[in-house]
């Protein structure tokens, strides 16, 4: 029998806006890819991509306190980051409910860079294209439609496990990496804040 999944503590956009309106408040860790972060982020947020956070969570613990809010596009990656940091010993973390989607919808302040497609949109494009092409080609080549079936199975697994192998692969493309976010620069930025 598996243990039930723990739901991380959340904070809504109104509460976070109130906490950050004077430039102080909790540390904001945005766990999206550097490309997503540089497209749009909450002013004052630190970009610590989920993979970097997982790999260097022990180092990050020394520079974080319990007043930390984790942010991603919709909340799923931030919840994974919360689980990783909690498992490493940092309690009482909060996840921005609805992520950047909810923040922007609520009119929260943002810093914008060059526009890029969000990772989720890229996954939909690639998965949909594979299904479409394999389905059409399957009319001429028997059995080719099974590629689309495999993609569908992968998407179902991604939804059930709240992970996405295709998204993780796409995040490694130069388009999504954006400016390099290394752990040393993240820690230096975290140290510089009082």
mmCIF file of N, CA and C in Angstrom, residues 62-133:
data_model
loop_
_atom_site.group_PDB
_atom_site.id
_atom_site.type_symbol
_atom_site.label_atom_id
_atom_site.label_comp_id
_atom_site.label_asym_id
_atom_site.label_seq_id
_atom_site.Cartn_x
_atom_site.Cartn_y
_atom_site.Cartn_z
ATOM 1 N N UNK A 62 20.698 26.021 3.116
ATOM 2 C CA UNK A 62 21.457 26.948 3.958
ATOM 3 C C UNK A 62 21.148 28.406 3.628
ATOM 4 N N UNK A 63 20.457 28.656 2.525
ATOM 5 C CA UNK A 63 20.210 30.030 2.079
ATOM 6 C C UNK A 63 18.721 30.360 1.992
ATOM 7 N N UNK A 64 17.912 29.435 2.456
ATOM 8 C CA UNK A 64 16.469 29.650 2.457
ATOM 9 C C UNK A 64 15.973 29.621 3.894
ATOM 10 N N UNK A 65 14.849 30.243 4.106
ATOM 11 C CA UNK A 65 14.224 30.139 5.411
ATOM 12 C C UNK A 65 12.812 29.611 5.206
ATOM 13 N N UNK A 66 12.074 29.543 6.268
ATOM 14 C CA UNK A 66 10.737 28.977 6.180
ATOM 15 C C UNK A 66 9.753 29.900 5.481
ATOM 16 N N UNK A 67 10.141 31.123 5.229
ATOM 17 C CA UNK A 67 9.248 32.068 4.549
ATOM 18 C C UNK A 67 9.582 32.101 3.066
ATOM 19 N N UNK A 68 9.272 30.997 2.386
ATOM 20 C CA UNK A 68 9.581 30.840 0.966
ATOM 21 C C UNK A 68 8.326 30.395 0.228
ATOM 22 N N UNK A 69 8.091 31.033 -0.912
ATOM 23 C CA UNK A 69 6.970 30.665 -1.781
ATOM 24 C C UNK A 69 7.547 30.138 -3.083
ATOM 25 N N UNK A 70 7.064 28.983 -3.512
ATOM 26 C CA UNK A 70 7.510 28.342 -4.741
ATOM 27 C C UNK A 70 6.510 28.630 -5.854
ATOM 28 N N UNK A 71 7.041 28.932 -7.041
ATOM 29 C CA UNK A 71 6.208 29.375 -8.154
ATOM 30 C C UNK A 71 6.578 28.597 -9.407
ATOM 31 N N UNK A 72 5.578 28.260 -10.196
ATOM 32 C CA UNK A 72 5.796 27.720 -11.540
ATOM 33 C C UNK A 72 4.652 28.219 -12.425
ATOM 34 N N UNK A 73 4.395 27.568 -13.516
ATOM 35 C CA UNK A 73 3.340 28.041 -14.412
ATOM 36 C C UNK A 73 1.960 27.872 -13.794
ATOM 37 N N UNK A 74 1.678 26.645 -13.299
ATOM 38 C CA UNK A 74 0.331 26.373 -12.797
ATOM 39 C C UNK A 74 0.302 25.828 -11.370
ATOM 40 N N UNK A 75 1.440 25.442 -10.834
ATOM 41 C CA UNK A 75 1.520 24.924 -9.471
ATOM 42 C C UNK A 75 2.066 23.513 -9.373
ATOM 43 N N UNK A 76 2.084 22.744 -10.466
ATOM 44 C CA UNK A 76 2.516 21.342 -10.402
ATOM 45 C C UNK A 76 4.011 21.216 -10.127
ATOM 46 N N UNK A 77 4.845 21.939 -10.869
ATOM 47 C CA UNK A 77 6.290 21.852 -10.638
ATOM 48 C C UNK A 77 6.662 22.450 -9.288
ATOM 49 N N UNK A 78 5.961 23.506 -8.883
ATOM 50 C CA UNK A 78 6.228 24.101 -7.569
ATOM 51 C C UNK A 78 5.903 23.103 -6.461
ATOM 52 N N UNK A 79 4.853 22.310 -6.631
ATOM 53 C CA UNK A 79 4.510 21.280 -5.640
ATOM 54 C C UNK A 79 5.605 20.219 -5.581
ATOM 55 N N UNK A 80 6.180 19.866 -6.726
ATOM 56 C CA UNK A 80 7.284 18.907 -6.744
ATOM 57 C C UNK A 80 8.505 19.494 -6.044
ATOM 58 N N UNK A 81 8.765 20.774 -6.257
ATOM 59 C CA UNK A 81 9.886 21.453 -5.588
ATOM 60 C C UNK A 81 9.659 21.470 -4.083
ATOM 61 N N UNK A 82 8.426 21.715 -3.673
ATOM 62 C CA UNK A 82 8.094 21.736 -2.243
ATOM 63 C C UNK A 82 8.370 20.379 -1.622
ATOM 64 N N UNK A 83 8.008 19.319 -2.315
ATOM 65 C CA UNK A 83 8.249 17.967 -1.799
ATOM 66 C C UNK A 83 9.746 17.700 -1.670
ATOM 67 N N UNK A 84 10.528 18.138 -2.672
ATOM 68 C CA UNK A 84 11.977 17.916 -2.632
ATOM 69 C C UNK A 84 12.618 18.685 -1.482
ATOM 70 N N UNK A 85 12.251 19.939 -1.286
ATOM 71 C CA UNK A 85 12.833 20.741 -0.208
ATOM 72 C C UNK A 85 12.351 20.277 1.160
ATOM 73 N N UNK A 86 11.093 19.879 1.247
ATOM 74 C CA UNK A 86 10.577 19.351 2.516
ATOM 75 C C UNK A 86 11.294 18.075 2.906
ATOM 76 N N UNK A 87 11.514 17.202 1.928
ATOM 77 C CA UNK A 87 12.221 15.950 2.196
ATOM 78 C C UNK A 87 13.659 16.211 2.643
ATOM 79 N N UNK A 88 14.236 17.339 2.202
ATOM 80 C CA UNK A 88 15.600 17.693 2.585
ATOM 81 C C UNK A 88 15.643 18.402 3.934
ATOM 82 N N UNK A 89 14.467 18.737 4.501
ATOM 83 C CA UNK A 89 14.437 19.310 5.838
ATOM 84 C C UNK A 89 13.955 20.737 5.970
ATOM 85 N N UNK A 90 13.432 21.339 4.912
ATOM 86 C CA UNK A 90 12.928 22.717 5.009
ATOM 87 C C UNK A 90 11.405 22.670 5.111
ATOM 88 N N UNK A 91 10.857 22.976 6.299
ATOM 89 C CA UNK A 91 9.409 22.881 6.485
ATOM 90 C C UNK A 91 8.683 24.170 6.112
ATOM 91 N N UNK A 92 7.383 24.089 6.118
ATOM 92 C CA UNK A 92 6.491 25.251 6.004
ATOM 93 C C UNK A 92 6.635 26.049 4.722
ATOM 94 N N UNK A 93 6.993 25.395 3.651
ATOM 95 C CA UNK A 93 7.053 26.076 2.359
ATOM 96 C C UNK A 93 5.636 26.252 1.828
ATOM 97 N N UNK A 94 5.452 27.246 0.982
ATOM 98 C CA UNK A 94 4.137 27.451 0.365
ATOM 99 C C UNK A 94 4.288 27.466 -1.156
ATOM 100 N N UNK A 95 3.227 27.065 -1.824
ATOM 101 C CA UNK A 95 3.166 27.038 -3.279
ATOM 102 C C UNK A 95 2.134 28.068 -3.726
ATOM 103 N N UNK A 96 2.496 28.900 -4.700
ATOM 104 C CA UNK A 96 1.542 29.870 -5.239
ATOM 105 C C UNK A 96 0.446 29.108 -5.977
ATOM 106 N N UNK A 97 -0.766 29.175 -5.466
ATOM 107 C CA UNK A 97 -1.895 28.454 -6.055
ATOM 108 C C UNK A 97 -2.189 29.009 -7.451
ATOM 109 N N UNK A 98 -2.191 28.124 -8.416
ATOM 110 C CA UNK A 98 -2.459 28.526 -9.791
ATOM 111 C C UNK A 98 -1.259 29.095 -10.509
ATOM 112 N N UNK A 99 -0.138 29.255 -9.795
ATOM 113 C CA UNK A 99 1.119 29.691 -10.402
ATOM 114 C C UNK A 99 1.036 31.021 -11.123
ATOM 115 N N UNK A 100 1.894 31.168 -12.117
ATOM 116 C CA UNK A 100 1.966 32.417 -12.886
ATOM 117 C C UNK A 100 0.677 32.671 -13.667
ATOM 118 N N UNK A 101 -0.017 31.610 -14.037
ATOM 119 C CA UNK A 101 -1.291 31.782 -14.743
ATOM 120 C C UNK A 101 -2.255 32.570 -13.858
ATOM 121 N N UNK A 102 -2.398 32.160 -12.604
ATOM 122 C CA UNK A 102 -3.301 32.848 -11.677
ATOM 123 C C UNK A 102 -2.776 34.240 -11.329
ATOM 124 N N UNK A 103 -1.464 34.365 -11.149
ATOM 125 C CA UNK A 103 -0.858 35.657 -10.806
ATOM 126 C C UNK A 103 -1.153 36.699 -11.888
ATOM 127 N N UNK A 104 -0.922 36.322 -13.140
ATOM 128 C CA UNK A 104 -1.180 37.259 -14.247
ATOM 129 C C UNK A 104 -2.673 37.546 -14.387
ATOM 130 N N UNK A 105 -3.507 36.519 -14.226
ATOM 131 C CA UNK A 105 -4.958 36.711 -14.335
ATOM 132 C C UNK A 105 -5.464 37.668 -13.268
ATOM 133 N N UNK A 106 -4.818 37.675 -12.095
ATOM 134 C CA UNK A 106 -5.222 38.556 -11.003
ATOM 135 C C UNK A 106 -4.614 39.951 -11.140
ATOM 136 N N UNK A 107 -3.823 40.161 -12.195
ATOM 137 C CA UNK A 107 -3.228 41.477 -12.409
ATOM 138 C C UNK A 107 -2.007 41.745 -11.555
ATOM 139 N N UNK A 108 -1.350 40.693 -11.074
ATOM 140 C CA UNK A 108 -0.138 40.866 -10.271
ATOM 141 C C UNK A 108 0.978 41.467 -11.104
ATOM 142 N N UNK A 109 1.872 42.226 -10.477
ATOM 143 C CA UNK A 109 2.971 42.835 -11.222
ATOM 144 C C UNK A 109 3.913 41.767 -11.773
ATOM 145 N N UNK A 110 4.397 41.998 -12.988
ATOM 146 C CA UNK A 110 5.322 41.059 -13.625
ATOM 147 C C UNK A 110 6.442 41.816 -14.322
ATOM 148 N N UNK A 111 7.557 41.138 -14.490
ATOM 149 C CA UNK A 111 8.657 41.615 -15.313
ATOM 150 C C UNK A 111 8.630 40.769 -16.576
ATOM 151 N N UNK A 112 8.665 41.407 -17.727
ATOM 152 C CA UNK A 112 8.572 40.683 -19.001
ATOM 153 C C UNK A 112 9.862 40.779 -19.795
ATOM 154 N N UNK A 113 10.164 39.689 -20.472
ATOM 155 C CA UNK A 113 11.294 39.626 -21.391
ATOM 156 C C UNK A 113 10.770 39.229 -22.762
ATOM 157 N N UNK A 114 11.631 38.640 -23.557
ATOM 158 C CA UNK A 114 11.242 38.185 -24.897
ATOM 159 C C UNK A 114 10.184 37.088 -24.774
ATOM 160 N N UNK A 115 9.152 37.176 -25.611
ATOM 161 C CA UNK A 115 8.058 36.197 -25.573
ATOM 162 C C UNK A 115 8.530 34.837 -26.087
ATOM 163 N N UNK A 116 8.125 33.796 -25.403
ATOM 164 C CA UNK A 116 8.399 32.408 -25.800
ATOM 165 C C UNK A 116 7.148 31.594 -25.521
ATOM 166 N N UNK A 117 7.030 30.503 -26.229
ATOM 167 C CA UNK A 117 5.934 29.588 -25.936
ATOM 168 C C UNK A 117 6.200 28.913 -24.606
ATOM 169 N N UNK A 118 5.140 28.752 -23.811
ATOM 170 C CA UNK A 118 5.256 28.040 -22.545
ATOM 171 C C UNK A 118 5.513 26.570 -22.820
ATOM 172 N N UNK A 119 6.166 25.928 -21.869
ATOM 173 C CA UNK A 119 6.518 24.517 -22.011
ATOM 174 C C UNK A 119 5.287 23.650 -22.262
ATOM 175 N N UNK A 120 4.208 23.910 -21.551
ATOM 176 C CA UNK A 120 2.987 23.122 -21.721
ATOM 177 C C UNK A 120 2.447 23.243 -23.153
ATOM 178 N N UNK A 121 2.523 24.440 -23.709
ATOM 179 C CA UNK A 121 2.052 24.645 -25.084
ATOM 180 C C UNK A 121 2.938 23.883 -26.061
ATOM 181 N N UNK A 122 4.241 23.859 -25.804
ATOM 182 C CA UNK A 122 5.156 23.112 -26.666
ATOM 183 C C UNK A 122 4.841 21.616 -26.618
ATOM 184 N N UNK A 123 4.539 21.101 -25.423
ATOM 185 C CA UNK A 123 4.191 19.682 -25.283
ATOM 186 C C UNK A 123 2.934 19.383 -26.098
ATOM 187 N N UNK A 124 1.940 20.257 -26.004
ATOM 188 C CA UNK A 124 0.700 20.036 -26.771
ATOM 189 C C UNK A 124 0.987 20.030 -28.269
ATOM 190 N N UNK A 125 1.855 20.947 -28.729
ATOM 191 C CA UNK A 125 2.192 21.009 -30.159
ATOM 192 C C UNK A 125 2.883 19.728 -30.608
ATOM 193 N N UNK A 126 3.910 19.306 -29.879
ATOM 194 C CA UNK A 126 4.666 18.116 -30.274
ATOM 195 C C UNK A 126 3.790 16.864 -30.206
ATOM 196 N N UNK A 127 3.090 16.678 -29.084
ATOM 197 C CA UNK A 127 2.241 15.487 -28.936
ATOM 198 C C UNK A 127 1.148 15.467 -29.992
ATOM 199 N N UNK A 128 0.486 16.594 -30.189
ATOM 200 C CA UNK A 128 -0.578 16.661 -31.190
ATOM 201 C C UNK A 128 -0.064 16.402 -32.594
ATOM 202 N N UNK A 129 1.108 16.939 -32.911
ATOM 203 C CA UNK A 129 1.696 16.733 -34.242
ATOM 204 C C UNK A 129 2.047 15.270 -34.469
ATOM 205 N N UNK A 130 2.610 14.625 -33.452
ATOM 206 C CA UNK A 130 2.960 13.205 -33.584
ATOM 207 C C UNK A 130 1.701 12.372 -33.804
ATOM 208 N N UNK A 131 0.666 12.638 -33.033
ATOM 209 C CA UNK A 131 -0.587 11.888 -33.180
ATOM 210 C C UNK A 131 -1.200 12.137 -34.560
ATOM 211 N N UNK A 132 -1.236 13.400 -34.984
ATOM 212 C CA UNK A 132 -1.813 13.733 -36.291
ATOM 213 C C UNK A 132 -1.051 13.068 -37.430
ATOM 214 N N UNK A 133 0.268 13.228 -37.445
ATOM 215 C CA UNK A 133 1.076 12.671 -38.537
ATOM 216 C C UNK A 133 1.020 11.150 -38.540
#
